[in-house]
Each structure stands twice: as structure tokens, then as C-alpha cells.
């Protein structure tokens, strides 16, 4: 593609998966205990989308460009960008607001779509909107679809592992379906919205040179980040609690395989 792509990646921060999360009731509704103090990472599915976007822009060349549109508390976004800036080349569009898992995906999508619409020089005829197929904090699996609807993008693909530009300029897309198989689609025109699964790329190593280039635009973007009120208007949570964990251990020796299998089946049925 001679002109290149305009790729917008939507992704927010989530608590580090290694942290113990304790839900509490706050004056504004459910929240996590010491949420602002918890170490944060870029949502894993969104991170895969970012790596795929950067790789696609690099392979395509031309004037391809990647934006990362991220919603979260400004101070935590700044901490997160210190790491993410070294992973891939992108321009940050920051929105100062809640990144809580108790926000409504519809409100989040409306806010992100509004920020995308305001990106200077964005060409919708070359637009790819990337994001995670789900969220590590909310797991609604609907945000990227709603963003597409707000932007008038009807070609949407979810749980994607591979996006290939073919020789004739069309796009081959592999979406996950059941039993470890893929649905293969071919799309001939942009814009397209894609909710990524894990893709095929590993996490790239830190690159200080890319980090220094990115930080020249990241800091100004954070300084001019617009505040956005994002919550769950009209939603009432009856209760919020961690899943119950139960572990029963039995140590035995010299038990036949059939008996072990029978015990496991009986335990599952119970």
C-alpha cells in the first residue's frame, strides 16, 4: 500500500496481573482497594494489538502511522508510558479519566470514539482501528465493536490472530472460532475495526531509542489530556466479590490411572 495505513490502537491500563485485587464499596460505587497504588500494565490484549499495529506500519512503510488512544488517570498513564514508549513507535492520545473495571463499556467506547474523531489529519479511507477482543479489567468484549459503530465502521472482526495485506490490496483476516480453528475472511476496503486476540508476535524487547523519540510527543500529550467522566450511569451493583477458591488435596501412592480418572470425574460432577 503506497500511502500506508492510519492505525489507531485503543487500550487502557489495568492492574498488574500478579497483584491481589480486593473489591470494596466506595462513595461512587464498587472499586478496588488501594486502586491508585496498584502497579499497572497496558491491557494485555491491547498490548498485542499495539505490537501488531507497529509491525504492520513498519512492514507497509509509506506514511503509515500508529496512534495509541488510552483512557486512564493521567498520573498512572505517565508511569505506564515510561515502559510502553520503549516497546513500539506510536503517538499517544491521552484521556484523563477512570480506567476502572466497573465502568460501562458503552461509555468507554463513546469517549474513545470521540477522541479518535479529533485526531488531526486522520484519514478514514486508510483507517484501521485496533484494540483487544476483550478486557482484562471488564471482559465485556464489546468496546471495540461499539467504537466501530460510533465511527461508522461496519467491517468488524473479533478475536483476530492474523491480519495480512494481500498482493491485490485486499486484507486476509483470521478470526478464532471453536475447536482451535479459524474463520478466514477477505475484506477489500477500509476502514476496518479489529479486536485482537494474542496475534502471532512476542512482546518486543525494550528499545531506548524508540523510547526517546516517543517521549517527545508523549509528555505534551499527557499535559493536554482532556478530562472525561466515564462511569456506569444507571447501573446498580448488587454485590462485588472475588470468586470463591477451594482446594482439596489428597496424597496417595500407587493408585491406578483409571481410579485417579474416576475420582476426578466424580469431583467435577459433584
Short mmCIF file of N, CA and C in Angstrom, two decimals, residues 9-112:
data_model
loop_
_atom_site.label_atom_id
_atom_site.label_comp_id
_atom_site.label_asym_id
_atom_site.label_seq_id
_atom_site.Cartn_x
_atom_site.Cartn_y
_atom_site.Cartn_z
N UNK A 9 -4.86 2.44 17.82
CA UNK A 9 -4.95 1.35 18.80
C UNK A 9 -5.61 1.90 20.06
N UNK A 10 -6.66 1.23 20.51
CA UNK A 10 -7.36 1.63 21.73
C UNK A 10 -6.95 0.70 22.86
N UNK A 11 -6.45 1.25 23.94
CA UNK A 11 -6.03 0.40 25.05
C UNK A 11 -5.82 1.20 26.31
N UNK A 12 -6.20 0.64 27.44
CA UNK A 12 -6.06 1.33 28.71
C UNK A 12 -5.22 0.50 29.66
N UNK A 13 -4.99 1.05 30.83
CA UNK A 13 -4.18 0.36 31.81
C UNK A 13 -5.06 -0.51 32.71
N UNK A 14 -4.47 -1.57 33.21
CA UNK A 14 -5.14 -2.48 34.15
C UNK A 14 -4.15 -2.82 35.25
N UNK A 15 -4.62 -3.25 36.42
CA UNK A 15 -3.69 -3.65 37.47
C UNK A 15 -2.81 -4.81 37.02
N UNK A 16 -1.58 -4.81 37.47
CA UNK A 16 -0.66 -5.90 37.16
C UNK A 16 -1.31 -7.23 37.55
N UNK A 17 -1.31 -8.22 36.64
CA UNK A 17 -1.97 -9.50 36.93
C UNK A 17 -1.45 -10.22 38.17
N UNK A 18 -0.25 -9.89 38.61
CA UNK A 18 0.32 -10.55 39.78
C UNK A 18 -0.18 -9.95 41.09
N UNK A 19 -0.93 -8.86 41.02
CA UNK A 19 -1.42 -8.21 42.21
C UNK A 19 -2.68 -8.89 42.74
N UNK A 20 -2.85 -8.88 44.05
CA UNK A 20 -4.08 -9.37 44.67
C UNK A 20 -5.10 -8.24 44.68
N UNK A 21 -6.24 -8.47 44.07
CA UNK A 21 -7.26 -7.44 43.95
C UNK A 21 -8.36 -7.68 44.97
N UNK A 22 -8.69 -6.62 45.71
CA UNK A 22 -9.74 -6.73 46.73
C UNK A 22 -10.82 -5.70 46.45
N UNK A 23 -12.02 -6.13 46.04
CA UNK A 23 -13.09 -5.18 45.76
C UNK A 23 -13.64 -4.56 47.03
N UNK A 24 -13.97 -3.28 46.95
CA UNK A 24 -14.57 -2.55 48.07
C UNK A 24 -15.71 -1.68 47.55
N UNK A 25 -16.52 -1.17 48.46
CA UNK A 25 -17.56 -0.22 48.10
C UNK A 25 -17.06 1.19 48.41
N UNK A 26 -17.01 2.03 47.39
CA UNK A 26 -16.59 3.42 47.55
C UNK A 26 -17.83 4.32 47.46
N UNK A 27 -17.69 5.62 47.77
CA UNK A 27 -18.84 6.53 47.66
C UNK A 27 -19.44 6.59 46.26
N UNK A 28 -18.64 6.28 45.24
CA UNK A 28 -19.14 6.34 43.86
C UNK A 28 -19.50 4.96 43.30
N UNK A 29 -19.43 3.93 44.15
CA UNK A 29 -19.74 2.58 43.68
C UNK A 29 -18.58 1.63 43.92
N UNK A 30 -18.62 0.44 43.32
CA UNK A 30 -17.55 -0.54 43.54
C UNK A 30 -16.20 -0.02 43.04
N UNK A 31 -15.15 -0.43 43.73
CA UNK A 31 -13.78 -0.05 43.35
C UNK A 31 -12.84 -1.13 43.89
N UNK A 32 -11.57 -0.97 43.61
CA UNK A 32 -10.55 -1.87 44.14
C UNK A 32 -9.81 -1.18 45.28
N UNK A 33 -9.51 -1.93 46.31
CA UNK A 33 -8.78 -1.38 47.44
C UNK A 33 -7.41 -0.88 46.99
N UNK A 34 -7.09 0.36 47.37
CA UNK A 34 -5.81 0.99 47.01
C UNK A 34 -5.56 0.97 45.51
N UNK A 35 -6.62 1.19 44.72
CA UNK A 35 -6.51 1.04 43.27
C UNK A 35 -5.44 1.95 42.67
N UNK A 36 -5.35 3.18 43.15
CA UNK A 36 -4.38 4.12 42.59
C UNK A 36 -2.94 3.75 42.94
N UNK A 37 -2.77 2.87 43.93
CA UNK A 37 -1.42 2.47 44.34
C UNK A 37 -0.96 1.19 43.65
N UNK A 38 -1.89 0.49 43.00
CA UNK A 38 -1.53 -0.79 42.38
C UNK A 38 -0.67 -0.57 41.14
N UNK A 39 0.40 -1.35 40.97
CA UNK A 39 1.17 -1.27 39.72
C UNK A 39 0.27 -1.59 38.53
N UNK A 40 0.49 -0.89 37.42
CA UNK A 40 -0.38 -1.05 36.25
C UNK A 40 0.42 -1.48 35.03
N UNK A 41 -0.27 -2.16 34.13
CA UNK A 41 0.30 -2.54 32.83
C UNK A 41 -0.72 -2.18 31.76
N UNK A 42 -0.28 -2.12 30.51
CA UNK A 42 -1.22 -1.95 29.42
C UNK A 42 -2.02 -3.24 29.29
N UNK A 43 -3.34 -3.11 29.14
CA UNK A 43 -4.21 -4.28 29.00
C UNK A 43 -3.57 -5.28 28.02
N UNK A 44 -3.36 -6.53 28.44
CA UNK A 44 -2.61 -7.48 27.60
C UNK A 44 -3.13 -7.62 26.17
N UNK A 45 -4.46 -7.66 25.99
CA UNK A 45 -4.98 -7.79 24.63
C UNK A 45 -4.69 -6.52 23.82
N UNK A 46 -4.82 -5.38 24.45
CA UNK A 46 -4.50 -4.13 23.76
C UNK A 46 -3.01 -4.05 23.44
N UNK A 47 -2.18 -4.60 24.32
CA UNK A 47 -0.74 -4.61 24.06
C UNK A 47 -0.42 -5.42 22.80
N UNK A 48 -1.06 -6.57 22.65
CA UNK A 48 -0.86 -7.36 21.43
C UNK A 48 -1.30 -6.56 20.20
N UNK A 49 -2.41 -5.84 20.34
CA UNK A 49 -2.89 -5.02 19.22
C UNK A 49 -1.86 -3.95 18.86
N UNK A 50 -1.23 -3.36 19.88
CA UNK A 50 -0.21 -2.33 19.63
C UNK A 50 1.00 -2.92 18.92
N UNK A 51 1.46 -4.09 19.36
CA UNK A 51 2.62 -4.71 18.72
C UNK A 51 2.32 -5.07 17.26
N UNK A 52 1.11 -5.57 17.02
CA UNK A 52 0.71 -5.90 15.65
C UNK A 52 0.63 -4.64 14.79
N UNK A 53 0.11 -3.56 15.37
CA UNK A 53 -0.01 -2.31 14.63
C UNK A 53 1.35 -1.76 14.25
N UNK A 54 2.27 -1.75 15.21
CA UNK A 54 3.62 -1.24 14.94
C UNK A 54 4.32 -2.08 13.88
N UNK A 55 4.14 -3.39 13.95
CA UNK A 55 4.76 -4.28 12.97
C UNK A 55 4.18 -4.06 11.58
N UNK A 56 2.85 -3.89 11.51
CA UNK A 56 2.20 -3.65 10.22
C UNK A 56 2.65 -2.33 9.61
N UNK A 57 2.73 -1.29 10.44
CA UNK A 57 3.17 0.02 9.94
C UNK A 57 4.61 -0.04 9.43
N UNK A 58 5.45 -0.79 10.14
CA UNK A 58 6.85 -0.91 9.73
C UNK A 58 6.97 -1.66 8.41
N UNK A 59 6.20 -2.75 8.25
CA UNK A 59 6.27 -3.54 7.02
C UNK A 59 5.68 -2.79 5.83
N UNK A 60 4.63 -2.02 6.08
CA UNK A 60 3.92 -1.34 4.99
C UNK A 60 4.70 -0.14 4.49
N UNK A 61 5.31 0.60 5.41
CA UNK A 61 6.06 1.78 5.00
C UNK A 61 5.14 2.91 4.59
N UNK A 62 5.57 3.68 3.57
CA UNK A 62 4.80 4.85 3.18
C UNK A 62 4.73 5.83 4.34
N UNK A 63 3.58 6.45 4.50
CA UNK A 63 3.41 7.36 5.64
C UNK A 63 2.52 6.71 6.70
N UNK A 64 2.67 5.41 6.88
CA UNK A 64 1.91 4.69 7.91
C UNK A 64 2.20 5.29 9.28
N UNK A 65 1.16 5.36 10.09
CA UNK A 65 1.31 5.98 11.40
C UNK A 65 0.45 5.23 12.41
N UNK A 66 0.94 5.16 13.65
CA UNK A 66 0.21 4.48 14.72
C UNK A 66 -0.07 5.46 15.85
N UNK A 67 -1.33 5.50 16.27
CA UNK A 67 -1.72 6.26 17.46
C UNK A 67 -2.18 5.28 18.53
N UNK A 68 -1.88 5.57 19.78
CA UNK A 68 -2.41 4.82 20.92
C UNK A 68 -3.36 5.73 21.67
N UNK A 69 -4.64 5.41 21.64
CA UNK A 69 -5.66 6.19 22.36
C UNK A 69 -5.91 5.48 23.68
N UNK A 70 -5.57 6.15 24.78
CA UNK A 70 -5.60 5.48 26.08
C UNK A 70 -6.35 6.32 27.10
N UNK A 71 -7.27 5.66 27.80
CA UNK A 71 -8.08 6.29 28.84
C UNK A 71 -7.60 5.81 30.20
N UNK A 72 -7.30 6.75 31.09
CA UNK A 72 -6.88 6.38 32.43
C UNK A 72 -6.47 7.61 33.21
N UNK A 73 -6.25 7.48 34.52
CA UNK A 73 -5.76 8.60 35.31
C UNK A 73 -4.42 9.09 34.76
N UNK A 74 -4.31 10.39 34.59
CA UNK A 74 -3.13 10.96 33.92
C UNK A 74 -1.81 10.52 34.57
N UNK A 75 -1.77 10.53 35.90
CA UNK A 75 -0.52 10.18 36.59
C UNK A 75 -0.13 8.72 36.32
N UNK A 76 -1.12 7.84 36.29
CA UNK A 76 -0.81 6.42 36.04
C UNK A 76 -0.47 6.18 34.58
N UNK A 77 -1.10 6.93 33.68
CA UNK A 77 -0.74 6.82 32.27
C UNK A 77 0.72 7.22 32.06
N UNK A 78 1.15 8.26 32.76
CA UNK A 78 2.54 8.71 32.62
C UNK A 78 3.50 7.61 33.08
N UNK A 79 3.20 6.96 34.20
CA UNK A 79 4.05 5.86 34.68
C UNK A 79 4.08 4.72 33.67
N UNK A 80 2.91 4.38 33.12
CA UNK A 80 2.82 3.28 32.17
C UNK A 80 3.61 3.58 30.90
N UNK A 81 3.54 4.83 30.44
CA UNK A 81 4.20 5.18 29.19
C UNK A 81 5.72 5.12 29.29
N UNK A 82 6.26 5.22 30.50
CA UNK A 82 7.70 5.09 30.66
C UNK A 82 8.19 3.72 30.17
N UNK A 83 7.31 2.72 30.30
CA UNK A 83 7.64 1.38 29.82
C UNK A 83 7.21 1.17 28.38
N UNK A 84 5.95 1.53 28.09
CA UNK A 84 5.40 1.24 26.77
C UNK A 84 6.09 2.03 25.67
N UNK A 85 6.63 3.19 26.00
CA UNK A 85 7.30 4.02 24.98
C UNK A 85 8.47 3.29 24.34
N UNK A 86 9.06 2.34 25.07
CA UNK A 86 10.23 1.62 24.55
C UNK A 86 9.86 0.38 23.74
N UNK A 87 8.57 0.06 23.66
CA UNK A 87 8.14 -1.18 23.00
C UNK A 87 7.84 -1.00 21.53
N UNK A 88 7.26 0.14 21.15
CA UNK A 88 6.82 0.33 19.76
C UNK A 88 6.69 1.82 19.48
N UNK A 89 6.79 2.18 18.21
CA UNK A 89 6.67 3.58 17.81
C UNK A 89 5.19 3.94 17.68
N UNK A 90 4.77 4.98 18.41
CA UNK A 90 3.38 5.43 18.34
C UNK A 90 3.28 6.87 18.83
N UNK A 91 2.14 7.47 18.55
CA UNK A 91 1.82 8.79 19.07
C UNK A 91 0.66 8.64 20.05
N UNK A 92 0.82 9.15 21.25
CA UNK A 92 -0.19 8.97 22.30
C UNK A 92 -1.31 10.00 22.19
N UNK A 93 -2.55 9.52 22.34
CA UNK A 93 -3.71 10.38 22.54
C UNK A 93 -4.25 10.01 23.92
N UNK A 94 -4.01 10.87 24.91
CA UNK A 94 -4.34 10.55 26.29
C UNK A 94 -5.67 11.18 26.69
N UNK A 95 -6.45 10.42 27.45
CA UNK A 95 -7.72 10.90 28.01
C UNK A 95 -7.67 10.67 29.51
N UNK A 96 -7.85 11.73 30.28
CA UNK A 96 -7.75 11.66 31.73
C UNK A 96 -9.11 11.26 32.31
N UNK A 97 -9.21 10.00 32.72
CA UNK A 97 -10.48 9.51 33.26
C UNK A 97 -10.28 8.17 33.95
N UNK A 98 -11.36 7.59 34.40
CA UNK A 98 -11.29 6.33 35.12
C UNK A 98 -10.98 5.17 34.19
N UNK A 99 -10.10 4.28 34.66
CA UNK A 99 -9.83 3.04 33.92
C UNK A 99 -10.34 1.84 34.70
N UNK A 100 -11.25 2.09 35.62
CA UNK A 100 -11.78 1.04 36.48
C UNK A 100 -12.52 -0.03 35.67
N UNK A 101 -12.47 -1.24 36.16
CA UNK A 101 -13.22 -2.32 35.54
C UNK A 101 -14.70 -2.23 35.79
N UNK A 102 -15.12 -1.29 36.63
CA UNK A 102 -16.54 -1.12 36.94
C UNK A 102 -17.19 -0.04 36.08
N UNK A 103 -16.47 0.47 35.09
CA UNK A 103 -17.07 1.41 34.15
C UNK A 103 -17.84 0.64 33.08
N UNK A 104 -18.76 1.35 32.42
CA UNK A 104 -19.58 0.73 31.39
C UNK A 104 -18.87 0.80 30.04
N UNK A 105 -18.81 -0.32 29.33
CA UNK A 105 -18.10 -0.35 28.05
C UNK A 105 -18.70 0.62 27.04
N UNK A 106 -20.00 0.88 27.13
CA UNK A 106 -20.64 1.82 26.20
C UNK A 106 -20.12 3.23 26.41
N UNK A 107 -19.95 3.63 27.67
CA UNK A 107 -19.42 4.97 27.97
C UNK A 107 -17.95 5.06 27.55
N UNK A 108 -17.20 4.01 27.81
CA UNK A 108 -15.79 3.99 27.41
C UNK A 108 -15.66 4.12 25.90
N UNK A 109 -16.47 3.35 25.17
CA UNK A 109 -16.41 3.37 23.71
C UNK A 109 -16.76 4.75 23.16
N UNK A 110 -17.77 5.39 23.73
CA UNK A 110 -18.16 6.72 23.26
C UNK A 110 -17.03 7.72 23.47
N UNK A 111 -16.36 7.63 24.61
CA UNK A 111 -15.25 8.54 24.91
C UNK A 111 -14.08 8.30 23.96
N UNK A 112 -13.72 7.03 23.73
CA UNK A 112 -12.61 6.72 22.84
C UNK A 112 -12.92 7.12 21.40
#
